[in-house]
PDB file of C-alpha atoms in Angstrom:
ATOM      1  CA  GLY A  25     -72.179 -62.358-102.777  1.00  0.00           C
ATOM      2  CA  LEU A  26     -70.954 -61.041-100.213  1.00  0.00           C
ATOM      3  CA  PRO A  27     -73.120 -59.433 -97.027  1.00  0.00           C
ATOM      4  CA  ASN A  28     -74.521 -56.004 -96.599  1.00  0.00           C
ATOM      5  CA  SER A  29     -72.016 -55.755 -93.991  1.00  0.00           C
ATOM      6  CA  ARG A  30     -69.066 -56.748 -95.759  1.00  0.00           C
ATOM      7  CA  LEU A  31     -69.981 -55.006 -98.568  1.00  0.00           C
ATOM      8  CA  GLY A  32     -70.010 -51.650 -96.530  1.00  0.00           C
ATOM      9  CA  LYS A  33     -66.600 -52.651 -94.574  1.00  0.00           C
ATOM     10  CA  TYR A  34     -64.644 -53.485 -97.924  1.00  0.00           C
ATOM     11  CA  TYR A  35     -65.961 -51.171-100.718  1.00  0.00           C
ATOM     12  CA  GLY A  36     -67.904 -48.258 -98.730  1.00  0.00           C
ATOM     13  CA  VAL A  37     -71.048 -48.930 -99.588  1.00  0.00           C
ATOM     14  CA  LEU A  38     -73.614 -47.787 -97.408  1.00  0.00           C
ATOM     15  CA  PRO A  39     -76.731 -49.896 -96.260  1.00  0.00           C
ATOM     16  CA  VAL A  40     -80.356 -48.324 -97.462  1.00  0.00           C
ATOM     17  CA  LYS A  41     -80.741 -47.233 -93.985  1.00  0.00           C
ATOM     18  CA  GLN A  42     -77.900 -45.246 -93.696  1.00  0.00           C
ATOM     19  CA  TRP A  43     -78.822 -43.864 -97.201  1.00  0.00           C
ATOM     20  CA  TYR A  44     -82.258 -42.884 -96.088  1.00  0.00           C
ATOM     21  CA  GLN A  45     -81.148 -41.297 -93.260  1.00  0.00           C
ATOM     22  CA  ARG A  46     -78.344 -39.475 -95.194  1.00  0.00           C
ATOM     23  CA  ARG A  47     -81.365 -38.276 -97.462  1.00  0.00           C
ATOM     24  CA  VAL A  48     -83.489 -37.051 -94.673  1.00  0.00           C
ATOM     25  CA  ARG A  49     -80.764 -35.056 -93.230  1.00  0.00           C
ATOM     26  CA  VAL A  50     -80.292 -33.226 -97.000  1.00  0.00           C
ATOM     27  CA  LYS A  51     -83.825 -32.552 -97.349  1.00  0.00           C
ATOM     28  CA  LEU A  52     -83.822 -30.544 -93.624  1.00  0.00           C
ATOM     29  CA  LEU A  53     -80.508 -29.020 -94.396  1.00  0.00           C
ATOM     30  CA  GLY A  54     -81.876 -28.081 -97.285  1.00  0.00           C
ATOM     31  CA  LEU A  55     -85.708 -26.526 -95.963  1.00  0.00           C
ATOM     32  CA  THR A  56     -83.546 -25.228 -93.185  1.00  0.00           C
ATOM     33  CA  MET A  57     -81.239 -23.205 -95.350  1.00  0.00           C
ATOM     34  CA  PHE A  58     -83.900 -21.901 -97.312  1.00  0.00           C
ATOM     35  CA  CYS A  59     -86.523 -21.282 -95.074  1.00  0.00           C
ATOM     36  CA  PRO A  60     -85.772 -21.585 -91.667  1.00  0.00           C
ATOM     37  CA  CYS A  61     -88.762 -20.140 -89.888  1.00  0.00           C
ATOM     38  CA  ILE A  62     -90.585 -22.908 -90.543  1.00  0.00           C
ATOM     39  CA  THR A  63     -87.772 -25.538 -88.850  1.00  0.00           C
ATOM     40  CA  PHE A  64     -87.243 -23.155 -86.084  1.00  0.00           C
ATOM     41  CA  GLY A  65     -91.301 -22.826 -85.853  1.00  0.00           C
ATOM     42  CA  ALA A  66     -91.397 -26.655 -85.482  1.00  0.00           C
ATOM     43  CA  ASN A  67     -89.235 -27.243 -82.559  1.00  0.00           C
ATOM     44  CA  ALA A  68     -90.558 -24.795 -80.864  1.00  0.00           C
ATOM     45  CA  GLU A  69     -94.322 -25.603 -81.248  1.00  0.00           C
ATOM     46  CA  LEU A  70     -92.361 -29.501 -80.105  1.00  0.00           C
ATOM     47  CA  LEU A  71     -91.225 -27.515 -76.441  1.00  0.00           C
ATOM     48  CA  GLY A  72     -94.959 -25.734 -75.955  1.00  0.00           C
ATOM     49  CA  GLU A  73     -94.362 -22.651 -77.424  1.00  0.00           C
ATOM     50  CA  ASP A  74     -96.199 -21.117 -80.596  1.00  0.00           C
ATOM     51  CA  TRP A  75     -95.477 -21.700 -84.415  1.00  0.00           C
ATOM     52  CA  MET A  76     -96.370 -18.807 -86.065  1.00  0.00           C
ATOM     53  CA  LEU A  77     -95.221 -16.647 -83.213  1.00  0.00           C
ATOM     54  CA  TYR A  78     -91.040 -18.270 -83.461  1.00  0.00           C
ATOM     55  CA  CYS A  79     -91.444 -18.486 -87.000  1.00  0.00           C
ATOM     56  CA  LEU A  80     -91.395 -14.987 -87.268  1.00  0.00           C
ATOM     57  CA  PHE A  81     -89.012 -14.478 -85.098  1.00  0.00           C
ATOM     58  CA  CYS A  82     -86.706 -16.575 -86.878  1.00  0.00           C
ATOM     59  CA  ILE A  83     -87.221 -13.749 -89.772  1.00  0.00           C
ATOM     60  CA  LEU A  84     -86.287 -10.929 -88.124  1.00  0.00           C
ATOM     61  CA  PRO A  85     -82.579 -11.123 -87.066  1.00  0.00           C
ATOM     62  CA  GLY A  86     -82.421  -9.261 -83.988  1.00  0.00           C
ATOM     63  CA  PRO A  87     -85.293 -11.508 -81.812  1.00  0.00           C
ATOM     64  CA  MET A  88     -83.186 -14.851 -83.695  1.00  0.00           C
ATOM     65  CA  CYS A  89     -80.960 -13.720 -81.675  1.00  0.00           C
ATOM     66  CA  TYR A  90     -82.390 -13.950 -78.230  1.00  0.00           C
ATOM     67  CA  PHE A  91     -84.799 -16.601 -78.978  1.00  0.00           C
ATOM     68  CA  GLY A  92     -83.154 -18.752 -80.835  1.00  0.00           C
ATOM     69  CA  PRO A  93     -80.156 -19.310 -78.255  1.00  0.00           C
ATOM     70  CA  TYR A  94     -83.716 -19.628 -75.697  1.00  0.00           C
ATOM     71  CA  ILE A  95     -84.853 -22.577 -77.486  1.00  0.00           C
ATOM     72  CA  ARG A  96     -81.582 -24.700 -77.344  1.00  0.00           C
ATOM     73  CA  ASN A  97     -81.845 -23.535 -73.847  1.00  0.00           C
ATOM     74  CA  LYS A  98     -84.956 -25.393 -73.135  1.00  0.00           C
ATOM     75  CA  ILE A  99     -84.303 -28.392 -75.577  1.00  0.00           C
ATOM     76  CA  ARG A 100     -80.295 -28.911 -73.224  1.00  0.00           C
ATOM     77  CA  ASN A 101     -82.651 -28.465 -69.646  1.00  0.00           C
ATOM     78  CA  THR A 102     -85.177 -30.596 -71.129  1.00  0.00           C
ATOM     79  CA  PHE A 103     -83.042 -33.436 -72.078  1.00  0.00           C
ATOM     80  CA  GLU A 104     -79.781 -32.968 -69.952  1.00  0.00           C
ATOM     81  CA  ILE A 105     -77.654 -31.957 -72.166  1.00  0.00           C
ATOM     82  CA  GLU A 106     -74.276 -29.793 -71.323  1.00  0.00           C
ATOM     83  CA  GLY A 107     -73.669 -26.918 -72.443  1.00  0.00           C
ATOM     84  CA  THR A 108     -73.653 -22.816 -71.582  1.00  0.00           C
ATOM     85  CA  ASP A 109     -75.939 -20.143 -72.253  1.00  0.00           C
ATOM     86  CA  ASN A 110     -72.950 -18.500 -74.512  1.00  0.00           C
ATOM     87  CA  GLU A 111     -72.817 -21.507 -76.427  1.00  0.00           C
ATOM     88  CA  ASP A 112     -76.062 -21.597 -77.175  1.00  0.00           C
ATOM     89  CA  VAL A 113     -75.557 -17.980 -78.516  1.00  0.00           C
ATOM     90  CA  LEU A 114     -72.653 -18.472 -80.318  1.00  0.00           C
ATOM     91  CA  SER A 115     -74.085 -21.366 -82.015  1.00  0.00           C
ATOM     92  CA  TYR A 116     -76.659 -18.979 -83.385  1.00  0.00           C
ATOM     93  CA  LEU A 117     -74.232 -15.793 -84.309  1.00  0.00           C
ATOM     94  CA  LEU A 118     -72.218 -18.564 -86.137  1.00  0.00           C
ATOM     95  CA  CYS A 119     -74.560 -21.007 -87.975  1.00  0.00           C
ATOM     96  CA  PRO A 120     -78.089 -20.323 -86.913  1.00  0.00           C
ATOM     97  CA  CYS A 121     -78.890 -22.642 -89.946  1.00  0.00           C
ATOM     98  CA  LEU A 122     -77.074 -25.755 -88.886  1.00  0.00           C
ATOM     99  CA  ALA A 123     -77.499 -24.860 -85.060  1.00  0.00           C
ATOM    100  CA  ILE A 124     -81.818 -25.736 -85.945  1.00  0.00           C
ATOM    101  CA  VAL A 125     -81.215 -28.535 -88.037  1.00  0.00           C
ATOM    102  CA  GLN A 126     -79.108 -30.037 -84.864  1.00  0.00           C
ATOM    103  CA  GLU A 127     -81.992 -29.284 -82.248  1.00  0.00           C
ATOM    104  CA  THR A 128     -84.931 -30.981 -84.944  1.00  0.00           C
ATOM    105  CA  GLN A 129     -82.390 -33.893 -85.087  1.00  0.00           C
ATOM    106  CA  GLN A 130     -82.665 -34.133 -81.257  1.00  0.00           C
ATOM    107  CA  LEU A 131     -86.054 -33.709 -80.746  1.00  0.00           C
ATOM    108  CA  LYS A 132     -86.248 -36.422 -83.466  1.00  0.00           C
ATOM    109  CA  SER A 133     -83.842 -38.723 -81.828  1.00  0.00           C
ATOM    110  CA  ALA A 134     -86.158 -38.173 -79.009  1.00  0.00           C
ATOM    111  CA  GLY A 135     -89.149 -39.086 -80.764  1.00  0.00           C
ATOM    112  CA  MET A 136     -90.878 -36.086 -80.754  1.00  0.00           C
ATOM    113  CA  LYS A 137     -92.297 -35.472 -84.355  1.00  0.00           C
ATOM    114  CA  PRO A 138     -93.911 -31.952 -85.678  1.00  0.00           C
ATOM    115  CA  GLY A 139     -97.296 -32.760 -86.409  1.00  0.00           C
ATOM    116  CA  GLY A 140     -97.541 -34.881 -83.070  1.00  0.00           C
ATOM    117  CA  ASP A 141     -99.286 -33.681 -79.774  1.00  0.00           C
ATOM    118  CA  ALA A 142     -97.770 -30.809 -79.871  1.00  0.00           C
ATOM    119  CA  MET A 143     -99.978 -29.358 -82.734  1.00  0.00           C
ATOM    120  CA  ASN A 144    -103.499 -31.368 -80.919  1.00  0.00           C
ATOM    121  CA  ARG A 145    -102.966 -28.759 -78.826  1.00  0.00           C
ATOM    122  CA  GLY A 146    -106.127 -27.217 -77.058  1.00  0.00           C
TER     123      GLY A 146
END
């Protein structure tokens, strides 16, 4: 038989790790599409903010247009990612759920996960 890498190259078969990563992303996107307040609150908590407060902000459209870009800007500054405040606002005006998912992926890739140190604050 062909090794996994050859199968992927010639037949479009994804290795198990890639299938798992896609499944995790689909679950994250589904959760965020149906209940963005949970994901948004978790992201805020990982950055040292109050989970419940940001969860409530996410439910209301007015505060979300302000606090969404605020969290995004905080992530950009923390990880030294290029971008502008206007781009942060546009991302939340055009597609807030995808902006939240992108932020979650950035935090996870940096090793920050909900339930870690952020949730054990005094």
